[in-house]
Coordinates of C-alpha atoms and ligand atoms in Angstrom, one line a residue:
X278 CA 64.5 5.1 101.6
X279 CA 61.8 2.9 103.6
X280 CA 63.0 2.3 107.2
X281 CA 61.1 -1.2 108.6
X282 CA 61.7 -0.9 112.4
X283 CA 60.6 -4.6 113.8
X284 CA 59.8 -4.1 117.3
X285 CA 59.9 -7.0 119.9
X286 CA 57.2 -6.3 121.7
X287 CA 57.4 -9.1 124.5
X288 CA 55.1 -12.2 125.4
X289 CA 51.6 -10.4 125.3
X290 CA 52.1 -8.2 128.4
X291 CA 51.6 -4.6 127.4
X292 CA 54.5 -3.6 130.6
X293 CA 56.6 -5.8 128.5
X294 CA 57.8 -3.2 125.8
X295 CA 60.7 -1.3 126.8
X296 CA 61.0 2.5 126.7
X297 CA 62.9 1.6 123.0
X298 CA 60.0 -0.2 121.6
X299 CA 57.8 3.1 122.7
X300 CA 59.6 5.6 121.2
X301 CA 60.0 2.9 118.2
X302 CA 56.1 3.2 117.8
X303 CA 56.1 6.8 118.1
X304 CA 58.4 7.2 115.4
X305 CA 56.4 5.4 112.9
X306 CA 54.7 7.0 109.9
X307 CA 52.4 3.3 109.5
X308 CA 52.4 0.7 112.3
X309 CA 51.6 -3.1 110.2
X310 CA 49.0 -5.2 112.0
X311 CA 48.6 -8.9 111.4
X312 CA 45.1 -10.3 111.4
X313 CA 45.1 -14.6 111.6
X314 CA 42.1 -16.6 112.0
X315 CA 41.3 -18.4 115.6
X316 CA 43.9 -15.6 116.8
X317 CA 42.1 -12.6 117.1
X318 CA 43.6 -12.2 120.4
X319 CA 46.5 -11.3 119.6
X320 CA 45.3 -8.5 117.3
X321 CA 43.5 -7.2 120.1
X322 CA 46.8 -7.0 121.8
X323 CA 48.5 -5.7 119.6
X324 CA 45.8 -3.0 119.2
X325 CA 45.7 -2.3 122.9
X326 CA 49.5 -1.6 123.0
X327 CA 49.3 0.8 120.4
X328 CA 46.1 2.6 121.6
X329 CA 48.4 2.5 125.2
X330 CA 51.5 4.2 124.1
X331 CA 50.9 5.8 120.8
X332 CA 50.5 9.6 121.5
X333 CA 51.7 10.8 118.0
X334 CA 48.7 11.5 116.2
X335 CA 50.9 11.4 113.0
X336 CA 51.2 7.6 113.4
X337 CA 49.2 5.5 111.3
X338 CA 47.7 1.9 111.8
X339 CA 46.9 -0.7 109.3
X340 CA 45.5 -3.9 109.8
X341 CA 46.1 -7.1 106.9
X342 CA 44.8 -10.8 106.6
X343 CA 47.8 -12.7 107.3
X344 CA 47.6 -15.4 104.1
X345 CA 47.4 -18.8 104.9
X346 CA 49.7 -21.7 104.1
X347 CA 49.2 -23.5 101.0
X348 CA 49.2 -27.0 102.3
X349 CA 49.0 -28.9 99.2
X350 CA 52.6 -27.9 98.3
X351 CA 54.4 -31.1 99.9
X352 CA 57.9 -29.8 99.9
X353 CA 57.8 -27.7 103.9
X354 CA 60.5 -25.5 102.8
X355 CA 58.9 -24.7 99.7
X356 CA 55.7 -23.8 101.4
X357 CA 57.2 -21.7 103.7
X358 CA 59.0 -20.0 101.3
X359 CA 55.6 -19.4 99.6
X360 CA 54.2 -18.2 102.3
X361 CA 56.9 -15.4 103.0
X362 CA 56.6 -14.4 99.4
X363 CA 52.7 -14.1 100.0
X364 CA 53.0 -12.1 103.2
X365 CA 56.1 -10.0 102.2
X366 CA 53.7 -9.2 99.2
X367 CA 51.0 -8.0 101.3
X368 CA 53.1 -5.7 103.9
X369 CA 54.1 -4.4 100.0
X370 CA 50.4 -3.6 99.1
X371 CA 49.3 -2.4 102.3
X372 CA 52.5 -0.1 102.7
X373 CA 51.6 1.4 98.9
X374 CA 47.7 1.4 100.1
X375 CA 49.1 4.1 103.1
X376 CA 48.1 7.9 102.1
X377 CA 50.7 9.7 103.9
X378 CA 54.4 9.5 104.4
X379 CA 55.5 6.1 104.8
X380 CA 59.6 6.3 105.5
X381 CA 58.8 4.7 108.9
X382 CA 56.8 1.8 109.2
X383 CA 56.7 -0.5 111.8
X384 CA 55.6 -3.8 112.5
X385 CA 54.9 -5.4 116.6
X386 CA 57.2 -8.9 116.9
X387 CA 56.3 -11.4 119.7
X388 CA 58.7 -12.1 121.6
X389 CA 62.1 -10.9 119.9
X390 CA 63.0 -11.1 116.7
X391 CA 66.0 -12.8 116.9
X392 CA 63.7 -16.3 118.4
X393 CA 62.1 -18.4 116.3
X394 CA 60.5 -15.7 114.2
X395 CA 60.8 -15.2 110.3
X396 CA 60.2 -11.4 110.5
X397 CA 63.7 -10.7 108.9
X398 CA 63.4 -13.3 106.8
X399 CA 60.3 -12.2 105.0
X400 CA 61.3 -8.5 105.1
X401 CA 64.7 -9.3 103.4
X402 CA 62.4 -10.2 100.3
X403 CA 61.0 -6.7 100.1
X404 CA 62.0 -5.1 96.9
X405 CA 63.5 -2.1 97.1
X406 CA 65.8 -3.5 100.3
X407 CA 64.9 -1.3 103.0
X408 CA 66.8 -0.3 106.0
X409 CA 65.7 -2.7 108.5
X410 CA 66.2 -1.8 112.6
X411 CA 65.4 -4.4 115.0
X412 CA 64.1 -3.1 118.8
X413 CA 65.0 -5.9 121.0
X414 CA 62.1 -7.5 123.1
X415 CA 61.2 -10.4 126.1
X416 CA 61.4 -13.4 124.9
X417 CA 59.0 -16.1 125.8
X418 CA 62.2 -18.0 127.6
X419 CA 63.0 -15.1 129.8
X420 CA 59.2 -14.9 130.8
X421 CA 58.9 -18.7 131.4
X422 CA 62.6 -18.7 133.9
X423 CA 61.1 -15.6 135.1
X424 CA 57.6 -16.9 136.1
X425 CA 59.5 -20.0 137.9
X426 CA 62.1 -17.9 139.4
X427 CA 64.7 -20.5 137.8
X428 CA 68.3 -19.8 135.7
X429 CA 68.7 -21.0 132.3
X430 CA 72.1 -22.3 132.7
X431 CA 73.4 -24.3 135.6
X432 CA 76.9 -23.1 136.4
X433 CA 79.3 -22.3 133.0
X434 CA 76.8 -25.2 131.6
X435 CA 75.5 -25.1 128.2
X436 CA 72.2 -25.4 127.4
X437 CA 69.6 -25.9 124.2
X438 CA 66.8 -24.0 122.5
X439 CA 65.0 -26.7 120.1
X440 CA 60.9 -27.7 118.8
X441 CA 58.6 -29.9 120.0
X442 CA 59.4 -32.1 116.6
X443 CA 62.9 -32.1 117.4
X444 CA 62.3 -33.7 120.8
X445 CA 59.8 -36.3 119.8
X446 CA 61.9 -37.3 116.9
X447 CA 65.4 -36.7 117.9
X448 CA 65.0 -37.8 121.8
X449 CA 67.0 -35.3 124.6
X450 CA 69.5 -33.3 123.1
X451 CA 72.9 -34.8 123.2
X452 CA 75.9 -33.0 124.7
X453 CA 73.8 -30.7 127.6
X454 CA 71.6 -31.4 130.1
X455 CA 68.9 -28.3 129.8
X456 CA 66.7 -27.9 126.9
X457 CA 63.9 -25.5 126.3
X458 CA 61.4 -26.5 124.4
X459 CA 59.0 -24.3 121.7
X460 CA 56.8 -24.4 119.1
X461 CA 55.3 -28.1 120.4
X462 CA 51.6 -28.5 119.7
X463 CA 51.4 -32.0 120.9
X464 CA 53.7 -32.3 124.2
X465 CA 56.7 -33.9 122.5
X466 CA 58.3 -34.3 126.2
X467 CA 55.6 -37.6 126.5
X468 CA 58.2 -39.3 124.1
X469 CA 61.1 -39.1 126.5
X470 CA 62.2 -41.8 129.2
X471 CA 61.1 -39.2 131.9
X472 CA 63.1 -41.0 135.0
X473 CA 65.9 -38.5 135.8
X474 CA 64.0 -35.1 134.3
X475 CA 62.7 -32.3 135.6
X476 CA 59.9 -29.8 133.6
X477 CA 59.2 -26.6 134.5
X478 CA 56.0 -25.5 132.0
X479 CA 54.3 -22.8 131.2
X480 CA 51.5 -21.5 129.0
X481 CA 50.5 -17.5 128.1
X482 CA 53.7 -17.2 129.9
X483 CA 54.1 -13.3 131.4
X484 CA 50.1 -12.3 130.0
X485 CA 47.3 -12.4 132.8
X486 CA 46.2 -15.5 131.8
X487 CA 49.7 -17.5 132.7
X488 CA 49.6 -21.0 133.8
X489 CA 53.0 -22.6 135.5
X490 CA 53.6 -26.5 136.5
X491 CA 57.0 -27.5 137.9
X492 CA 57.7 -30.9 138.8
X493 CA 59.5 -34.5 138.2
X494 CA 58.4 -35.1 134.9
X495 CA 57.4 -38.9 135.4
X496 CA 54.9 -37.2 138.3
X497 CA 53.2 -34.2 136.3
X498 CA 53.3 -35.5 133.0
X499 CA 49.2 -36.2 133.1
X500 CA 48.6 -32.6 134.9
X501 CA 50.0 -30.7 132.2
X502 CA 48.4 -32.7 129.6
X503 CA 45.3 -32.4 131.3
X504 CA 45.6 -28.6 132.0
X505 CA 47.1 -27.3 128.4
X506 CA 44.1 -29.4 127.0
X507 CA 41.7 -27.4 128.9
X508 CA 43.1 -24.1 128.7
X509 CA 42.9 -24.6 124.9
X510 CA 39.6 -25.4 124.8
X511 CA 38.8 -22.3 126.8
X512 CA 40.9 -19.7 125.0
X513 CA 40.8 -21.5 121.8
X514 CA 44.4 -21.2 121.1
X515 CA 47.2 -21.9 123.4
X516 CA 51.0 -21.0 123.1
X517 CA 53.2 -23.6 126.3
X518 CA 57.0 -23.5 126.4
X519 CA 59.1 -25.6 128.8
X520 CA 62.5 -25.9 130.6
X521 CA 63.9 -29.9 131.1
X522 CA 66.7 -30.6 133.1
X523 CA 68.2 -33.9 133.8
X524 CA 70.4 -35.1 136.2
Ligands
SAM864 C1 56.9 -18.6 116.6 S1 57.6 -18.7 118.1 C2 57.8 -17.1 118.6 C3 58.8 -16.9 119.7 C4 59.0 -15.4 120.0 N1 59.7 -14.7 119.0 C5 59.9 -15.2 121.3 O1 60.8 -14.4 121.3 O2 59.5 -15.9 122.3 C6 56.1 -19.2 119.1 C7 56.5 -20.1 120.3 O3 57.0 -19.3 121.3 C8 56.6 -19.7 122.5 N2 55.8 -18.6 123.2 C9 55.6 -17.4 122.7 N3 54.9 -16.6 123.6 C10 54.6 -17.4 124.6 C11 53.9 -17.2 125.8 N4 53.3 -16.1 126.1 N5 53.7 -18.3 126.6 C12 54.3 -19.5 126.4 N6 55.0 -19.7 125.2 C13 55.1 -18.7 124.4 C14 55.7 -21.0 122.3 O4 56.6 -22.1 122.4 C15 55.3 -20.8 120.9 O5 55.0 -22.0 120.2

């Protein structure tokens, strides 16, 4: 039976994989590679962790196109869906593709898997089910409250994880006082009546490249937008996360 060991591999810093996620890797028969346009990056990286800590020669490495999203379907769940279909099809070829063993294979998570990721949704599609393990990793929040130096939660407080298009369209969420704030491509926190609110931002949060802003949001609204704007244009792809507080 195929083991598929998904391995959080942290926010892009190579010291971010845990002693778990190494012996994880060296256990692999076939380590699964994502390529995506505009992110080559993040191949690299994931090329340079394995080249790092791989020293079982027995472990394979293959590299796949991620496919793209079919944007003319106008149903979003329905493209999504597609589009888990279309990738779990391709981890199937290129697993098939491996000469060798291939009990073990292995694929690198951002982050963790548990966090905004569809890793186990797409490999639950995989026909024989395999035995799925999940190594746990950083997750972009720890590595944004650790860059600040901040807690998540103030005392016994609750607090929320939500999207940038949840923010803009849904306003603060209701019933706690601290949100985090993912997957926004086009600063949903501008929407907000900023009197009241603090932001603590970050972009390539924990990876050499890290950029952190703190402030009242009404104040450094502009210097964020100013500076994600410009460290987009000069890595060509950014990835920002954020931490409001009011009161
Ligand atoms: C598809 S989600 C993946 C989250 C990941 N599984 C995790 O555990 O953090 C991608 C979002 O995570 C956040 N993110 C991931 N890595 C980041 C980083 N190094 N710096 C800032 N934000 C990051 C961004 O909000 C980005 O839009």
């Amino acid at each position: 039976m195929l083991t598929l060991t998904l391995i959080g591999i942290g926010t892009g810093n190579p010291d971010h994989l845990t002693l778990q996620a190494i012996k994880a890797l060296n256990a692999a028969d076939l380590i699964l590679i994502p390529r995506k346009q505009g992110k080559e990056d993040l191949a690299d990286l994931r090329r340079t962790i394995c080249a790092e800590v791989i020293s079982n020669p027995a472990t394979a490495i293959a590299e796949f196109d991620l496919p793209t999203r079919d944007l003319a379907t106008p149903d979003y769940r329905q493209r999504v869906d597609d589009w888990h279909d279309a990738i779990a099809a391709v981890w199937t070829q290129a697993i098939a593709a491996h000469q060798g063993p291939t009990t073990k294979v292995a694929l690198l998570v951002w982050g963790d898997p548990s966090l905004y990721d569809s890793t186990l949704r797409i490999a639950a599609r995989l026909s024989p089910a395999p035995h799925i393990e999940v190594i746990p990793g950083i997750t972009s929040i720890q590595a944004l409250t650790a860059a600040h130096a901040l807690t998540l939660n103030e005392i016994g407080a609750p607090f929320t994880i939500t999207t940038g298009r949840r923010l803009r369209d849904e306003g603060f969420p209701q019933g706690v006082d601290t949100c985090v704030v993912m997957l926004d491509g086009e600063c949903a926190f501008q929407s907000l009546a900023p009197e009241g609110i603090q932001i603590w931002w970050g972009a390539y949060v924990g990876m050499a490249e890290q950029i952190t802003l703190t402030g009242p949001l009404a104040e450094i609204t502009p210097q964020i937008l100013q500076t994600r704007a410009e460290a987009r244009a000069r890595h060509g792809w950014i990835m920002d996360i954020y931490l409001l507080r009011r009161g």
